[in-house]
């Protein structure tokens, strides 16, 4: 579900319904130079491709880079990850940061 140009109450209510039914939820709006976006993907699982790191044995190479690990671009591994997104209501109830961007007030 994608929402724009809605009141805060409508966004919170629709997000609660979507979260309860495991439906992905996006909302956002733009006001001149400022805007916001919010995504509640519930429990989102994905796979990330990671490049394996090969360690260099000392004495094989000369120079300052001999102790640094080098990336082996030929070997990769797939890593499964899981992220749990919070609901809009929870995000709005969190305490505001010490340095507040003007965008924060647009959403409020």
JSON list of C-alpha atoms in Angstrom, two decimals:
[
{"chain": "A", "resi": 1, "resn": "UNK", "atom": "CA", "xyz": [0.00, 0.00, 0.00]},
{"chain": "A", "resi": 2, "resn": "UNK", "atom": "CA", "xyz": [1.36, 3.45, -0.96]},
{"chain": "A", "resi": 3, "resn": "UNK", "atom": "CA", "xyz": [-0.08, 6.62, 0.60]},
{"chain": "A", "resi": 4, "resn": "UNK", "atom": "CA", "xyz": [0.53, 10.29, -0.06]},
{"chain": "A", "resi": 5, "resn": "UNK", "atom": "CA", "xyz": [-1.30, 13.50, 0.83]},
{"chain": "A", "resi": 6, "resn": "UNK", "atom": "CA", "xyz": [-2.99, 11.88, 3.85]},
{"chain": "A", "resi": 7, "resn": "UNK", "atom": "CA", "xyz": [-3.44, 13.09, 7.39]},
{"chain": "A", "resi": 8, "resn": "UNK", "atom": "CA", "xyz": [-1.32, 11.63, 10.16]},
{"chain": "A", "resi": 9, "resn": "UNK", "atom": "CA", "xyz": [-4.31, 9.79, 11.68]},
{"chain": "A", "resi": 10, "resn": "UNK", "atom": "CA", "xyz": [-5.21, 8.15, 8.35]},
{"chain": "A", "resi": 11, "resn": "UNK", "atom": "CA", "xyz": [-1.59, 7.07, 7.78]},
{"chain": "A", "resi": 12, "resn": "UNK", "atom": "CA", "xyz": [-1.33, 5.53, 11.26]},
{"chain": "A", "resi": 13, "resn": "UNK", "atom": "CA", "xyz": [-4.65, 3.69, 10.95]},
{"chain": "A", "resi": 14, "resn": "UNK", "atom": "CA", "xyz": [-3.90, 2.25, 7.49]},
{"chain": "A", "resi": 15, "resn": "UNK", "atom": "CA", "xyz": [-0.39, 1.27, 8.60]},
{"chain": "A", "resi": 16, "resn": "UNK", "atom": "CA", "xyz": [-1.81, -0.63, 11.58]},
{"chain": "A", "resi": 17, "resn": "UNK", "atom": "CA", "xyz": [-4.18, -2.54, 9.27]},
{"chain": "A", "resi": 18, "resn": "UNK", "atom": "CA", "xyz": [-1.36, -3.31, 6.82]},
{"chain": "A", "resi": 19, "resn": "UNK", "atom": "CA", "xyz": [1.02, -4.42, 9.59]},
{"chain": "A", "resi": 20, "resn": "UNK", "atom": "CA", "xyz": [-1.63, -6.70, 11.11]},
{"chain": "A", "resi": 21, "resn": "UNK", "atom": "CA", "xyz": [-2.21, -8.36, 7.71]},
{"chain": "A", "resi": 22, "resn": "UNK", "atom": "CA", "xyz": [1.49, -8.54, 6.67]},
{"chain": "A", "resi": 23, "resn": "UNK", "atom": "CA", "xyz": [1.03, -6.03, 3.84]},
{"chain": "A", "resi": 24, "resn": "UNK", "atom": "CA", "xyz": [3.98, -3.79, 2.95]},
{"chain": "A", "resi": 25, "resn": "UNK", "atom": "CA", "xyz": [3.29, -0.09, 3.61]},
{"chain": "A", "resi": 26, "resn": "UNK", "atom": "CA", "xyz": [4.88, 3.06, 2.18]},
{"chain": "A", "resi": 27, "resn": "UNK", "atom": "CA", "xyz": [3.95, 6.69, 2.78]},
{"chain": "A", "resi": 28, "resn": "UNK", "atom": "CA", "xyz": [5.51, 9.99, 1.89]},
{"chain": "A", "resi": 29, "resn": "UNK", "atom": "CA", "xyz": [4.92, 13.54, 0.77]},
{"chain": "A", "resi": 30, "resn": "UNK", "atom": "CA", "xyz": [6.80, 16.58, -0.49]},
{"chain": "A", "resi": 31, "resn": "UNK", "atom": "CA", "xyz": [6.39, 20.19, 0.64]},
{"chain": "A", "resi": 32, "resn": "UNK", "atom": "CA", "xyz": [8.54, 22.41, -1.59]},
{"chain": "A", "resi": 33, "resn": "UNK", "atom": "CA", "xyz": [12.17, 21.59, -0.76]},
{"chain": "A", "resi": 34, "resn": "UNK", "atom": "CA", "xyz": [11.28, 19.27, 2.12]},
{"chain": "A", "resi": 35, "resn": "UNK", "atom": "CA", "xyz": [9.68, 15.87, 2.19]},
{"chain": "A", "resi": 36, "resn": "UNK", "atom": "CA", "xyz": [9.53, 12.57, 4.01]},
{"chain": "A", "resi": 37, "resn": "UNK", "atom": "CA", "xyz": [9.14, 8.88, 3.33]},
{"chain": "A", "resi": 38, "resn": "UNK", "atom": "CA", "xyz": [8.33, 5.98, 5.62]},
{"chain": "A", "resi": 39, "resn": "UNK", "atom": "CA", "xyz": [8.34, 2.24, 4.94]},
{"chain": "A", "resi": 40, "resn": "UNK", "atom": "CA", "xyz": [6.94, -0.57, 7.08]},
{"chain": "A", "resi": 41, "resn": "UNK", "atom": "CA", "xyz": [7.91, -3.83, 5.40]},
{"chain": "A", "resi": 42, "resn": "UNK", "atom": "CA", "xyz": [7.04, -5.89, 8.47]},
{"chain": "A", "resi": 43, "resn": "UNK", "atom": "CA", "xyz": [9.45, -8.81, 8.65]},
{"chain": "A", "resi": 44, "resn": "UNK", "atom": "CA", "xyz": [11.57, -8.49, 5.54]},
{"chain": "A", "resi": 45, "resn": "UNK", "atom": "CA", "xyz": [14.00, -11.24, 4.54]},
{"chain": "A", "resi": 46, "resn": "UNK", "atom": "CA", "xyz": [16.58, -10.82, 1.81]},
{"chain": "A", "resi": 47, "resn": "UNK", "atom": "CA", "xyz": [19.84, -12.29, 0.56]},
{"chain": "A", "resi": 48, "resn": "UNK", "atom": "CA", "xyz": [23.01, -10.23, 0.32]},
{"chain": "A", "resi": 49, "resn": "UNK", "atom": "CA", "xyz": [26.04, -11.23, -1.72]},
{"chain": "A", "resi": 50, "resn": "UNK", "atom": "CA", "xyz": [29.30, -10.78, 0.21]},
{"chain": "A", "resi": 51, "resn": "UNK", "atom": "CA", "xyz": [32.80, -10.92, -1.26]},
{"chain": "A", "resi": 52, "resn": "UNK", "atom": "CA", "xyz": [35.10, -13.22, 0.66]},
{"chain": "A", "resi": 53, "resn": "UNK", "atom": "CA", "xyz": [38.22, -11.70, 2.21]},
{"chain": "A", "resi": 54, "resn": "UNK", "atom": "CA", "xyz": [41.50, -13.49, 1.55]},
{"chain": "A", "resi": 55, "resn": "UNK", "atom": "CA", "xyz": [44.30, -12.86, 4.06]},
{"chain": "A", "resi": 56, "resn": "UNK", "atom": "CA", "xyz": [47.76, -12.24, 2.68]},
{"chain": "A", "resi": 57, "resn": "UNK", "atom": "CA", "xyz": [50.54, -14.32, 4.25]},
{"chain": "A", "resi": 58, "resn": "UNK", "atom": "CA", "xyz": [53.43, -12.23, 5.58]},
{"chain": "A", "resi": 59, "resn": "UNK", "atom": "CA", "xyz": [56.62, -12.29, 3.59]},
{"chain": "A", "resi": 60, "resn": "UNK", "atom": "CA", "xyz": [54.95, -13.06, 0.28]},
{"chain": "A", "resi": 61, "resn": "UNK", "atom": "CA", "xyz": [54.58, -9.42, -0.74]},
{"chain": "A", "resi": 62, "resn": "UNK", "atom": "CA", "xyz": [56.63, -6.37, 0.12]},
{"chain": "A", "resi": 63, "resn": "UNK", "atom": "CA", "xyz": [55.38, -2.96, 1.12]},
{"chain": "A", "resi": 64, "resn": "UNK", "atom": "CA", "xyz": [52.97, -1.40, 3.62]},
{"chain": "A", "resi": 65, "resn": "UNK", "atom": "CA", "xyz": [49.92, -3.26, 2.25]},
{"chain": "A", "resi": 66, "resn": "UNK", "atom": "CA", "xyz": [51.18, -6.73, 3.13]},
{"chain": "A", "resi": 67, "resn": "UNK", "atom": "CA", "xyz": [49.32, -6.85, 6.46]},
{"chain": "A", "resi": 68, "resn": "UNK", "atom": "CA", "xyz": [45.99, -5.64, 5.03]},
{"chain": "A", "resi": 69, "resn": "UNK", "atom": "CA", "xyz": [43.35, -8.12, 3.95]},
{"chain": "A", "resi": 70, "resn": "UNK", "atom": "CA", "xyz": [42.60, -8.14, 0.24]},
{"chain": "A", "resi": 71, "resn": "UNK", "atom": "CA", "xyz": [39.23, -8.78, -1.41]},
{"chain": "A", "resi": 72, "resn": "UNK", "atom": "CA", "xyz": [39.06, -11.83, -3.63]},
{"chain": "A", "resi": 73, "resn": "UNK", "atom": "CA", "xyz": [36.52, -10.80, -6.26]},
{"chain": "A", "resi": 74, "resn": "UNK", "atom": "CA", "xyz": [36.20, -14.35, -7.57]},
{"chain": "A", "resi": 75, "resn": "UNK", "atom": "CA", "xyz": [34.77, -15.84, -4.38]},
{"chain": "A", "resi": 76, "resn": "UNK", "atom": "CA", "xyz": [31.45, -14.68, -2.98]},
{"chain": "A", "resi": 77, "resn": "UNK", "atom": "CA", "xyz": [29.02, -16.06, -0.47]},
{"chain": "A", "resi": 78, "resn": "UNK", "atom": "CA", "xyz": [25.30, -15.46, -0.03]},
{"chain": "A", "resi": 79, "resn": "UNK", "atom": "CA", "xyz": [24.19, -14.24, 3.40]},
{"chain": "A", "resi": 80, "resn": "UNK", "atom": "CA", "xyz": [20.52, -14.38, 4.39]},
{"chain": "A", "resi": 81, "resn": "UNK", "atom": "CA", "xyz": [19.40, -11.41, 6.48]},
{"chain": "A", "resi": 82, "resn": "UNK", "atom": "CA", "xyz": [16.19, -10.44, 8.25]},
{"chain": "A", "resi": 83, "resn": "UNK", "atom": "CA", "xyz": [15.01, -6.96, 9.22]},
{"chain": "A", "resi": 84, "resn": "UNK", "atom": "CA", "xyz": [11.96, -6.17, 11.35]},
{"chain": "A", "resi": 85, "resn": "UNK", "atom": "CA", "xyz": [10.44, -2.75, 10.59]},
{"chain": "A", "resi": 86, "resn": "UNK", "atom": "CA", "xyz": [8.52, -0.73, 13.16]},
{"chain": "A", "resi": 87, "resn": "UNK", "atom": "CA", "xyz": [5.06, 0.72, 12.65]},
{"chain": "A", "resi": 88, "resn": "UNK", "atom": "CA", "xyz": [4.47, 4.40, 11.86]},
{"chain": "A", "resi": 89, "resn": "UNK", "atom": "CA", "xyz": [2.84, 5.00, 15.25]},
{"chain": "A", "resi": 90, "resn": "UNK", "atom": "CA", "xyz": [5.94, 3.69, 17.05]},
{"chain": "A", "resi": 91, "resn": "UNK", "atom": "CA", "xyz": [8.26, 5.81, 14.90]},
{"chain": "A", "resi": 92, "resn": "UNK", "atom": "CA", "xyz": [6.24, 8.97, 15.63]},
{"chain": "A", "resi": 93, "resn": "UNK", "atom": "CA", "xyz": [6.19, 8.30, 19.38]},
{"chain": "A", "resi": 94, "resn": "UNK", "atom": "CA", "xyz": [9.98, 8.05, 19.68]},
{"chain": "A", "resi": 95, "resn": "UNK", "atom": "CA", "xyz": [11.74, 10.96, 21.29]},
{"chain": "A", "resi": 96, "resn": "UNK", "atom": "CA", "xyz": [12.95, 13.58, 18.83]},
{"chain": "A", "resi": 97, "resn": "UNK", "atom": "CA", "xyz": [16.73, 13.80, 18.31]},
{"chain": "A", "resi": 98, "resn": "UNK", "atom": "CA", "xyz": [18.67, 16.68, 19.90]},
{"chain": "A", "resi": 99, "resn": "UNK", "atom": "CA", "xyz": [19.34, 18.29, 16.53]},
{"chain": "A", "resi": 100, "resn": "UNK", "atom": "CA", "xyz": [16.01, 18.31, 14.72]},
{"chain": "A", "resi": 101, "resn": "UNK", "atom": "CA", "xyz": [15.73, 18.61, 10.95]},
{"chain": "A", "resi": 102, "resn": "UNK", "atom": "CA", "xyz": [12.83, 20.72, 9.61]},
{"chain": "A", "resi": 103, "resn": "UNK", "atom": "CA", "xyz": [11.48, 17.59, 7.89]},
{"chain": "A", "resi": 104, "resn": "UNK", "atom": "CA", "xyz": [10.61, 16.11, 11.28]},
{"chain": "A", "resi": 105, "resn": "UNK", "atom": "CA", "xyz": [7.99, 18.79, 11.90]},
{"chain": "A", "resi": 106, "resn": "UNK", "atom": "CA", "xyz": [6.44, 18.26, 8.47]},
{"chain": "A", "resi": 107, "resn": "UNK", "atom": "CA", "xyz": [5.54, 14.71, 9.42]},
{"chain": "A", "resi": 108, "resn": "UNK", "atom": "CA", "xyz": [4.27, 15.75, 12.85]}
]
